[in-house]
Every structure is written in C-alpha cells, then in structure tokens.
Amino acid sequence: MDTLVIEGGTPLEGKIRVHGSKNAALPILAATILAAGEHRIEGVPDLLDIRVMLKILSELGIGSRHHDHVVDLDSRIITTSKVPESLMGQMRSSIMLMGPLLARMGEAVLYRPGGCAIGSRRIDLHLDGLKKMGAEIVEREGVMYCKALKLVGTKIVLDYPSVGATENIMMAATLAKGTTRIVNAAREPEIIDLQNFLNKMGARVVGAGSNEITIEGVERLHGASHRVIPDRIVAGTLLSAAAITGGDVALCGVNPSHMEAIADVFLRSGVEIRCSNDIMRIIGTSRPKAVDKVTTSPHPGFPTDMQPQLMAYLSIAEGTSIINETVFDGRFRHVSELERMGAQIYIDYHTAIIRGTSRLSGARVEATDLRAGASLILAGLAAEGKTFIEQVHHIDRGYENVDQMLTKLGARIYRRSEIYKAN
Ligand code: UD1
C-alpha cells in the first residue's frame, strides 16, 4: 500500500481542472445494461471504483474501453445476470446493477455490496422499491436471488431520499410496464445527470432535481453518448485545500450551482469566492473564522461527503464550530486521526464540537475511508512538519492522482510506494 507524504505550510496557488464525477459516472455506466447498443461516456475519471464497475460489466458480457476519460461500451449482448461476489464486495455502487439487470434480463444474482465503512449503509429502500414493482427478491446466505418476469410501474414513496435507491428504481422503471412515480426522491445533481443519460437512451423520465420523479416505461432503449458532470466533491475538496492553506486557486470546469451549500459555509468562514461560468476562484484568508453550526443533509443541504474536509478546515479556525452529521451514523472516524495532528474535537453522538487551534503538526495517520483520507490531506497541507498518510488506496477511490493534482498547485506532497519503503 502507498503512503502520502506531505510537507505542510505552502499556500496553494494556480489553476486546476476538476475531473468528472465518480458518483455520476457509476450509475450511468450501470445504466448501459438497460439498452442493447453502443455507448460513449465522456468525462469518466480513472478511479478504482470505475475500474471495478467496468470489470463487472465485462463479466456480464459488456465490453468496454476506457481511454483519456472516455469509455466506449458495447451492451448489445449480455451473457449472464450473475455478478461475481469478489467484485460485488469491492464497492457500494455494485447494488446499482440490480435494477438494470432485473429490467433487461428479468433476473439477477447479486451479493451484499461493499464500500466505505461510514455507517450501517442499509439497502432496504432499494429492495422495497423493486419489490413494489413486482420483483421477487430472496436472500439466502448473503446471496440475493432476484426475479421479475416484467416490472410494473407504481408509486414508490421513499422513507428517506436515498441517492442510490432513487437511481436504482429510476433505472428499473425505464423498461417497466406503465408509469412509476418516486416520491421523496433524492435531488442530487448526479440524479439529474442520470435522468439526462436515460432520456438520451430513449427513456421517458421527468422530475429529477425535484422530490418527485416520474418514469414512463418504454419497450426498449438504445445506445447513447453523454458527458458526465464535474465532480462537486473533488471541487469542494480542492476549494478546502485552497482555503486551509490561505491560498488562491481557480477551479476550472466546475458547476458552481452544484456547490452552493459548500460555498456558503466557506464564505461564512471568511474566504472570498468568485464565480464566472465554469470557473470558481477561492481566495483564502490568513485564519478562517469558526462557523456556528453546519448540518449535513441530502441535497441541496451541506453534503456529508464534504463533512470530514470541512472538519479539518475548521480545526484551524478562530473559535469553536459545530458540525452535525445526519446522513451516516459512523462518519467520524477521521476525528481520532485529526486529533493526532493536534486538532481539538469533541464528539457527542452525531455532533462534533471543533475548538479551533492555531497550529496543527505533522503526524503518521491512517485514511480510514475515502473522505476521511481527504480530510487528512487537508490537515497535512496546513500542518507544520511532515504528515504521513497510510491506506492511500481509500483516497484513490475518489480522487484521480490526488498527489499530482495538488503538486500542480504548489503543494509539497509525494507518494511513497511499498517497494520504495521496503528499500
Ligand atoms: C451516495 C454517494 C455517497 C454519498 C451518499 C449521500 C454514490 C456512489 N455514493 O451513496 O458518496 O455519501 O450518496 O449523499 O453516489 N439508507 C437506508 N436504506 C437504503 C439506502 C440508504 O437506510 O436502502 C440510508 C443509508 O444508510 C444512509 C442514508 O440512507 O444513512 C443515505 O444513503 P444513500 O443516499 O443511499 O447513499 P448512497 O447512495 O449509498
């Protein structure tokens, strides 16, 4: 496993292009199962989770080629509806294959999905929604056997606006008989991107971005081309990197309207943000001000995927800040690592109270999950001395060449591979 070594204290400066969204690309790639055709998806980042998704599609018979952020896929023939257990366990998004496989093949055999350890991460809303559309799902010894001769459109009210459940049901409903209404749907920008791709394939989906999505089932879908939206969490992380180092960075190729809740909190802390078209420039301040209270919630609220990064930032703010995590029940694993670097954070159930300190110091820490790892990079960029971050593979799941990205902005960061360490 690689280690990231960071020598903190350099304000980041310059311009950087933000890569495409992993969380938009994953369901879009899964959606190609729905149509017998050829597809071209652009703006797909080269990340581990994307590689796993393409590997699963290839096991199902869908060949693909990923080059320069473009993925060409051929889904004309699908040879099996069984997803291998070893691949299924490698990421949470593998559950996204259930809806498309059921819709196209009438059956699917899957295992419980893996993914970041940030809480209980149930899949009941996925299963209940698909069952309501007529799927039979039986689970025996961790294997989920799913069958549906023909899915039938219906009204599905989600207890919680789950991103994954909304996407899974949306995809399944495109080939169902009749109309499906998803009430209390998730409203994330990635859902709108999926709707746009599904409609390019000939689906009839409206309402994404609002809390009610309507899908009129069609007989068949066809191949399509699409460019995925920029990654708002990567953009938010780079914004945090500029802010925590008191730097001046222009993010290019972003959609500022996807980032309003993030920008709002950083503006409250005293940074300057200037937006024009797809460019967002962040000008840091000498020391951020604490923010009274930030609560994570589904879009358009403050994203849980930015909570650890915000916590690292607020740990050097002047004053005391409060973060309330409402989306995941186990998403404070970065706290003990940040504390090793001098952060002063007190946890009370789902609430973190962060007493800002003027100085963090480099330490040896561990990335326990993707965004926890991102928060440690930020802390390392601001800290005095050297920070060593282990378990970097978690970070590589969501940031393409994170070390190179930050080096371009002047950060002193490098990757030490296992082979090098052994010598
Ligand atoms: C997606 C994102 C992830 C982000 C999350 C919330 C992808 C690939 N991942 O994950 O980065 O952190 O949205 O913005 O897009 N829940 C249930 N039952 C279910 C499904 C979810 O109780 O069937 C709960 C979860 O345990 C969690 C909450 O709902 O507490 C949010 O989960 P969900 O919105 O489904 O997140 P994901 O789609 O897994």
CSV table of C-alpha atoms in Angstrom, one decimal, residues 27-28 30-32 34-35 100 166-175 191-205 213 215 218 220-222 224 226:
chain,number,residue,atom,x,y,z
A,27,PRO,CA,-24.9,4.7,-12.2
A,28,ILE,CA,-24.6,5.9,-15.8
A,30,ALA,CA,-24.6,0.6,-14.8
A,31,ALA,CA,-27.5,2.1,-16.9
A,32,THR,CA,-25.9,0.9,-20.1
A,34,LEU,CA,-30.7,-1.3,-19.9
A,35,ALA,CA,-30.1,-0.8,-23.6
A,100,PRO,CA,-30.9,-2.5,-14.7
A,166,THR,CA,-33.7,6.7,-6.2
A,167,GLU,CA,-31.2,5.8,-9.0
A,168,ASN,CA,-31.8,2.1,-8.9
A,169,ILE,CA,-35.6,2.5,-9.0
A,170,MET,CA,-35.4,5.1,-11.8
A,171,MET,CA,-33.3,2.8,-13.9
A,172,ALA,CA,-35.5,-0.3,-13.4
A,173,ALA,CA,-38.6,1.8,-14.1
A,174,THR,CA,-37.4,2.9,-17.6
A,175,LEU,CA,-38.4,-0.6,-19.0
A,191,ILE,CA,-29.7,12.1,-10.3
A,192,ILE,CA,-30.3,14.8,-12.9
A,193,ASP,CA,-27.3,13.6,-14.9
A,194,LEU,CA,-28.6,10.0,-14.8
A,195,GLN,CA,-32.0,11.2,-16.0
A,196,ASN,CA,-30.4,13.0,-18.9
A,197,PHE,CA,-28.4,9.9,-19.9
A,198,LEU,CA,-31.5,7.7,-19.6
A,199,ASN,CA,-33.5,10.0,-21.8
A,200,LYS,CA,-30.7,10.1,-24.4
A,201,MET,CA,-31.1,6.3,-24.5
A,202,GLY,CA,-34.8,6.8,-25.3
A,203,ALA,CA,-36.3,6.6,-21.7
A,204,ARG,CA,-39.1,9.0,-20.6
A,205,VAL,CA,-38.0,10.4,-17.2
A,213,ILE,CA,-39.6,11.7,-10.4
A,215,ILE,CA,-40.8,7.5,-15.3
A,218,VAL,CA,-40.8,2.1,-22.7
A,220,ARG,CA,-36.7,-0.7,-25.4
A,221,LEU,CA,-33.7,1.7,-25.1
A,222,HIS,CA,-30.8,2.3,-27.4
A,224,ALA,CA,-26.3,6.9,-26.4
A,226,HIS,CA,-23.1,11.5,-22.8
